């Protein structure tokens, strides 16, 4: 059985994916990324104690929105903040559904190393969960400062 901390991390990472996919402001993506880093830095016992004491938002890096996602995830609640984020990312492929289902990967993606909103690790896990066989990272050169290279 997965721990509460692992459940919370998965929810935060899914939020990062949804925010990035919906072109949310970069500060929101960074907030959820930072919250995931904070949770990852805790051990299971510390995390469980914070959840039980409803004191997650006392941690630097856990705010109201990220705290809500964590709390809903560990309680197993559906239909809350995370589901609303996910609903905004649903795209009806229309007549392109057959083409989309035949794609085996992505040849153009950007990570937080330049102007993307998700880490390479999270993007790789997401690509795998989508059934992709490959993911090509095309981050910008450090010299392209307009794209945060």
PDB file of C-alpha atoms in Angstrom:
ATOM      1  CA  UNK A   1       0.000   0.000   0.000  1.00  0.00           C
ATOM      2  CA  UNK A   2       1.378   3.395  -0.898  1.00  0.00           C
ATOM      3  CA  UNK A   3       2.047   5.914   1.843  1.00  0.00           C
ATOM      4  CA  UNK A   4       0.152   9.161   2.317  1.00  0.00           C
ATOM      5  CA  UNK A   5       3.298  11.018   1.274  1.00  0.00           C
ATOM      6  CA  UNK A   6       3.567   9.045  -1.970  1.00  0.00           C
ATOM      7  CA  UNK A   7      -0.118   9.713  -2.676  1.00  0.00           C
ATOM      8  CA  UNK A   8       0.393  13.437  -2.055  1.00  0.00           C
ATOM      9  CA  UNK A   9       3.468  13.537  -4.298  1.00  0.00           C
ATOM     10  CA  UNK A  10       1.568  11.878  -7.134  1.00  0.00           C
ATOM     11  CA  UNK A  11      -1.262  14.409  -6.765  1.00  0.00           C
ATOM     12  CA  UNK A  12       1.136  17.365  -6.765  1.00  0.00           C
ATOM     13  CA  UNK A  13       2.957  16.013  -9.814  1.00  0.00           C
ATOM     14  CA  UNK A  14      -0.359  15.531 -11.598  1.00  0.00           C
ATOM     15  CA  UNK A  15      -1.241  19.137 -10.746  1.00  0.00           C
ATOM     16  CA  UNK A  16       2.067  20.293 -12.278  1.00  0.00           C
ATOM     17  CA  UNK A  17       1.230  18.317 -15.423  1.00  0.00           C
ATOM     18  CA  UNK A  18      -2.289  19.800 -15.631  1.00  0.00           C
ATOM     19  CA  UNK A  19      -1.116  23.343 -14.987  1.00  0.00           C
ATOM     20  CA  UNK A  20       1.643  23.055 -17.568  1.00  0.00           C
ATOM     21  CA  UNK A  21      -0.685  21.476 -20.131  1.00  0.00           C
ATOM     22  CA  UNK A  22      -3.263  24.239 -19.670  1.00  0.00           C
ATOM     23  CA  UNK A  23      -0.591  26.958 -20.044  1.00  0.00           C
ATOM     24  CA  UNK A  24      -1.203  28.217 -16.513  1.00  0.00           C
ATOM     25  CA  UNK A  25       1.009  31.046 -15.271  1.00  0.00           C
ATOM     26  CA  UNK A  26       4.552  29.868 -14.555  1.00  0.00           C
ATOM     27  CA  UNK A  27       4.338  30.938 -10.904  1.00  0.00           C
ATOM     28  CA  UNK A  28       1.503  28.423 -10.324  1.00  0.00           C
ATOM     29  CA  UNK A  29       3.536  25.618 -11.894  1.00  0.00           C
ATOM     30  CA  UNK A  30       6.541  26.600  -9.768  1.00  0.00           C
ATOM     31  CA  UNK A  31       4.402  26.670  -6.611  1.00  0.00           C
ATOM     32  CA  UNK A  32       3.223  23.091  -7.124  1.00  0.00           C
ATOM     33  CA  UNK A  33       6.724  21.977  -8.116  1.00  0.00           C
ATOM     34  CA  UNK A  34       8.115  23.555  -4.944  1.00  0.00           C
ATOM     35  CA  UNK A  35       5.413  21.920  -2.817  1.00  0.00           C
ATOM     36  CA  UNK A  36       6.315  18.528  -4.302  1.00  0.00           C
ATOM     37  CA  UNK A  37       9.968  19.150  -3.414  1.00  0.00           C
ATOM     38  CA  UNK A  38       8.989  20.010   0.163  1.00  0.00           C
ATOM     39  CA  UNK A  39       6.875  16.853   0.500  1.00  0.00           C
ATOM     40  CA  UNK A  40       9.632  14.728  -1.063  1.00  0.00           C
ATOM     41  CA  UNK A  41      12.035  16.061   1.574  1.00  0.00           C
ATOM     42  CA  UNK A  42       9.908  14.736   4.434  1.00  0.00           C
ATOM     43  CA  UNK A  43       9.882  11.166   5.644  1.00  0.00           C
ATOM     44  CA  UNK A  44       6.583   9.293   5.859  1.00  0.00           C
ATOM     45  CA  UNK A  45       6.257   9.741   9.636  1.00  0.00           C
ATOM     46  CA  UNK A  46       6.869  13.513   9.516  1.00  0.00           C
ATOM     47  CA  UNK A  47       4.379  13.870   6.703  1.00  0.00           C
ATOM     48  CA  UNK A  48       1.709  11.803   8.488  1.00  0.00           C
ATOM     49  CA  UNK A  49       2.146  13.919  11.629  1.00  0.00           C
ATOM     50  CA  UNK A  50       1.685  17.164   9.655  1.00  0.00           C
ATOM     51  CA  UNK A  51      -1.417  15.772   7.938  1.00  0.00           C
ATOM     52  CA  UNK A  52      -2.908  14.591  11.236  1.00  0.00           C
ATOM     53  CA  UNK A  53      -2.257  17.985  12.818  1.00  0.00           C
ATOM     54  CA  UNK A  54      -3.628  19.801   9.755  1.00  0.00           C
ATOM     55  CA  UNK A  55      -0.449  21.877   9.764  1.00  0.00           C
ATOM     56  CA  UNK A  56       0.912  21.298   6.255  1.00  0.00           C
ATOM     57  CA  UNK A  57       0.589  24.968   5.346  1.00  0.00           C
ATOM     58  CA  UNK A  58       2.940  25.845   8.205  1.00  0.00           C
ATOM     59  CA  UNK A  59       5.745  24.581   5.970  1.00  0.00           C
ATOM     60  CA  UNK A  60       7.513  27.067   3.732  1.00  0.00           C
ATOM     61  CA  UNK A  61       6.476  26.081   0.204  1.00  0.00           C
ATOM     62  CA  UNK A  62       3.024  24.694   1.026  1.00  0.00           C
ATOM     63  CA  UNK A  63       0.275  27.245   0.452  1.00  0.00           C
ATOM     64  CA  UNK A  64      -3.498  27.171   0.351  1.00  0.00           C
ATOM     65  CA  UNK A  65      -3.838  25.622  -3.131  1.00  0.00           C
ATOM     66  CA  UNK A  66      -1.063  23.075  -2.731  1.00  0.00           C
ATOM     67  CA  UNK A  67      -2.267  22.237   0.772  1.00  0.00           C
ATOM     68  CA  UNK A  68      -5.766  21.629  -0.582  1.00  0.00           C
ATOM     69  CA  UNK A  69      -4.476  19.225  -3.239  1.00  0.00           C
ATOM     70  CA  UNK A  70      -2.424  17.348  -0.644  1.00  0.00           C
ATOM     71  CA  UNK A  71      -5.288  17.130   1.855  1.00  0.00           C
ATOM     72  CA  UNK A  72      -7.808  15.960  -0.744  1.00  0.00           C
ATOM     73  CA  UNK A  73      -5.359  13.355  -2.052  1.00  0.00           C
ATOM     74  CA  UNK A  74      -4.567  11.800   1.320  1.00  0.00           C
ATOM     75  CA  UNK A  75      -8.276  11.691   2.203  1.00  0.00           C
ATOM     76  CA  UNK A  76      -9.046  10.049  -1.153  1.00  0.00           C
ATOM     77  CA  UNK A  77     -11.478  12.791  -2.096  1.00  0.00           C
ATOM     78  CA  UNK A  78     -12.533  13.179  -5.725  1.00  0.00           C
ATOM     79  CA  UNK A  79     -14.095  16.152  -7.478  1.00  0.00           C
ATOM     80  CA  UNK A  80     -11.973  18.810  -5.811  1.00  0.00           C
ATOM     81  CA  UNK A  81      -9.184  21.116  -6.880  1.00  0.00           C
ATOM     82  CA  UNK A  82      -7.142  18.511  -8.765  1.00  0.00           C
ATOM     83  CA  UNK A  83     -10.128  17.208 -10.730  1.00  0.00           C
ATOM     84  CA  UNK A  84     -11.021  20.788 -11.707  1.00  0.00           C
ATOM     85  CA  UNK A  85      -7.456  21.278 -12.974  1.00  0.00           C
ATOM     86  CA  UNK A  86      -7.585  18.013 -14.898  1.00  0.00           C
ATOM     87  CA  UNK A  87     -10.926  18.937 -16.482  1.00  0.00           C
ATOM     88  CA  UNK A  88      -9.360  22.079 -17.953  1.00  0.00           C
ATOM     89  CA  UNK A  89      -6.794  19.991 -19.813  1.00  0.00           C
ATOM     90  CA  UNK A  90      -9.237  17.694 -21.601  1.00  0.00           C
ATOM     91  CA  UNK A  91      -9.036  18.274 -25.327  1.00  0.00           C
ATOM     92  CA  UNK A  92     -11.542  16.728 -27.700  1.00  0.00           C
ATOM     93  CA  UNK A  93      -9.387  15.449 -30.554  1.00  0.00           C
ATOM     94  CA  UNK A  94     -12.427  15.341 -32.843  1.00  0.00           C
ATOM     95  CA  UNK A  95     -11.501  13.890 -36.208  1.00  0.00           C
ATOM     96  CA  UNK A  96      -7.867  13.676 -35.072  1.00  0.00           C
ATOM     97  CA  UNK A  97      -8.594  10.951 -32.498  1.00  0.00           C
ATOM     98  CA  UNK A  98      -7.334   8.135 -34.715  1.00  0.00           C
ATOM     99  CA  UNK A  99      -4.145  10.033 -35.501  1.00  0.00           C
ATOM    100  CA  UNK A 100      -3.600  10.927 -31.838  1.00  0.00           C
ATOM    101  CA  UNK A 101      -4.026   7.330 -30.727  1.00  0.00           C
ATOM    102  CA  UNK A 102      -1.392   6.204 -33.237  1.00  0.00           C
ATOM    103  CA  UNK A 103       1.295   8.601 -31.976  1.00  0.00           C
ATOM    104  CA  UNK A 104       4.127   6.799 -30.230  1.00  0.00           C
ATOM    105  CA  UNK A 105       5.900   9.792 -28.711  1.00  0.00           C
ATOM    106  CA  UNK A 106       6.709  13.478 -28.744  1.00  0.00           C
ATOM    107  CA  UNK A 107       9.571  15.047 -30.688  1.00  0.00           C
ATOM    108  CA  UNK A 108       9.304  18.579 -29.292  1.00  0.00           C
ATOM    109  CA  UNK A 109       9.154  19.203 -25.566  1.00  0.00           C
ATOM    110  CA  UNK A 110      10.648  21.740 -23.181  1.00  0.00           C
ATOM    111  CA  UNK A 111      11.540  21.171 -19.541  1.00  0.00           C
ATOM    112  CA  UNK A 112      12.244  23.540 -16.688  1.00  0.00           C
ATOM    113  CA  UNK A 113      15.828  23.592 -17.959  1.00  0.00           C
ATOM    114  CA  UNK A 114      14.601  26.285 -20.368  1.00  0.00           C
ATOM    115  CA  UNK A 115      11.033  27.537 -20.772  1.00  0.00           C
ATOM    116  CA  UNK A 116       8.959  24.448 -19.956  1.00  0.00           C
ATOM    117  CA  UNK A 117       6.909  23.977 -16.820  1.00  0.00           C
ATOM    118  CA  UNK A 118       7.815  20.421 -15.792  1.00  0.00           C
ATOM    119  CA  UNK A 119      11.028  18.598 -14.936  1.00  0.00           C
ATOM    120  CA  UNK A 120      12.555  16.065 -17.318  1.00  0.00           C
ATOM    121  CA  UNK A 121      11.801  13.298 -14.799  1.00  0.00           C
ATOM    122  CA  UNK A 122       8.116  14.226 -14.535  1.00  0.00           C
ATOM    123  CA  UNK A 123       7.814  14.550 -18.305  1.00  0.00           C
ATOM    124  CA  UNK A 124       9.375  11.114 -18.803  1.00  0.00           C
ATOM    125  CA  UNK A 125       6.984   9.511 -16.297  1.00  0.00           C
ATOM    126  CA  UNK A 126       4.028  11.260 -17.926  1.00  0.00           C
ATOM    127  CA  UNK A 127       5.116  10.179 -21.411  1.00  0.00           C
ATOM    128  CA  UNK A 128       5.365   6.595 -20.182  1.00  0.00           C
ATOM    129  CA  UNK A 129       1.908   6.795 -18.571  1.00  0.00           C
ATOM    130  CA  UNK A 130       0.503   8.031 -21.900  1.00  0.00           C
ATOM    131  CA  UNK A 131       1.951   4.944 -23.586  1.00  0.00           C
ATOM    132  CA  UNK A 132       4.689   6.814 -25.437  1.00  0.00           C
ATOM    133  CA  UNK A 133       7.765   4.953 -26.595  1.00  0.00           C
ATOM    134  CA  UNK A 134       9.952   8.061 -26.749  1.00  0.00           C
ATOM    135  CA  UNK A 135      10.215  11.697 -25.684  1.00  0.00           C
ATOM    136  CA  UNK A 136      12.611  14.156 -27.290  1.00  0.00           C
ATOM    137  CA  UNK A 137      13.614  17.100 -25.119  1.00  0.00           C
ATOM    138  CA  UNK A 138      14.262  20.203 -27.214  1.00  0.00           C
ATOM    139  CA  UNK A 139      15.199  22.762 -24.584  1.00  0.00           C
ATOM    140  CA  UNK A 140      16.673  26.041 -25.740  1.00  0.00           C
ATOM    141  CA  UNK A 141      20.349  26.893 -25.642  1.00  0.00           C
ATOM    142  CA  UNK A 142      21.537  28.910 -22.627  1.00  0.00           C
ATOM    143  CA  UNK A 143      22.211  31.777 -25.020  1.00  0.00           C
ATOM    144  CA  UNK A 144      18.537  32.167 -25.953  1.00  0.00           C
ATOM    145  CA  UNK A 145      17.706  34.290 -22.932  1.00  0.00           C
ATOM    146  CA  UNK A 146      14.279  35.276 -24.261  1.00  0.00           C
ATOM    147  CA  UNK A 147      13.220  31.635 -23.743  1.00  0.00           C
ATOM    148  CA  UNK A 148      14.981  31.296 -20.379  1.00  0.00           C
ATOM    149  CA  UNK A 149      17.670  29.137 -21.993  1.00  0.00           C
TER     150      UNK A 149
END
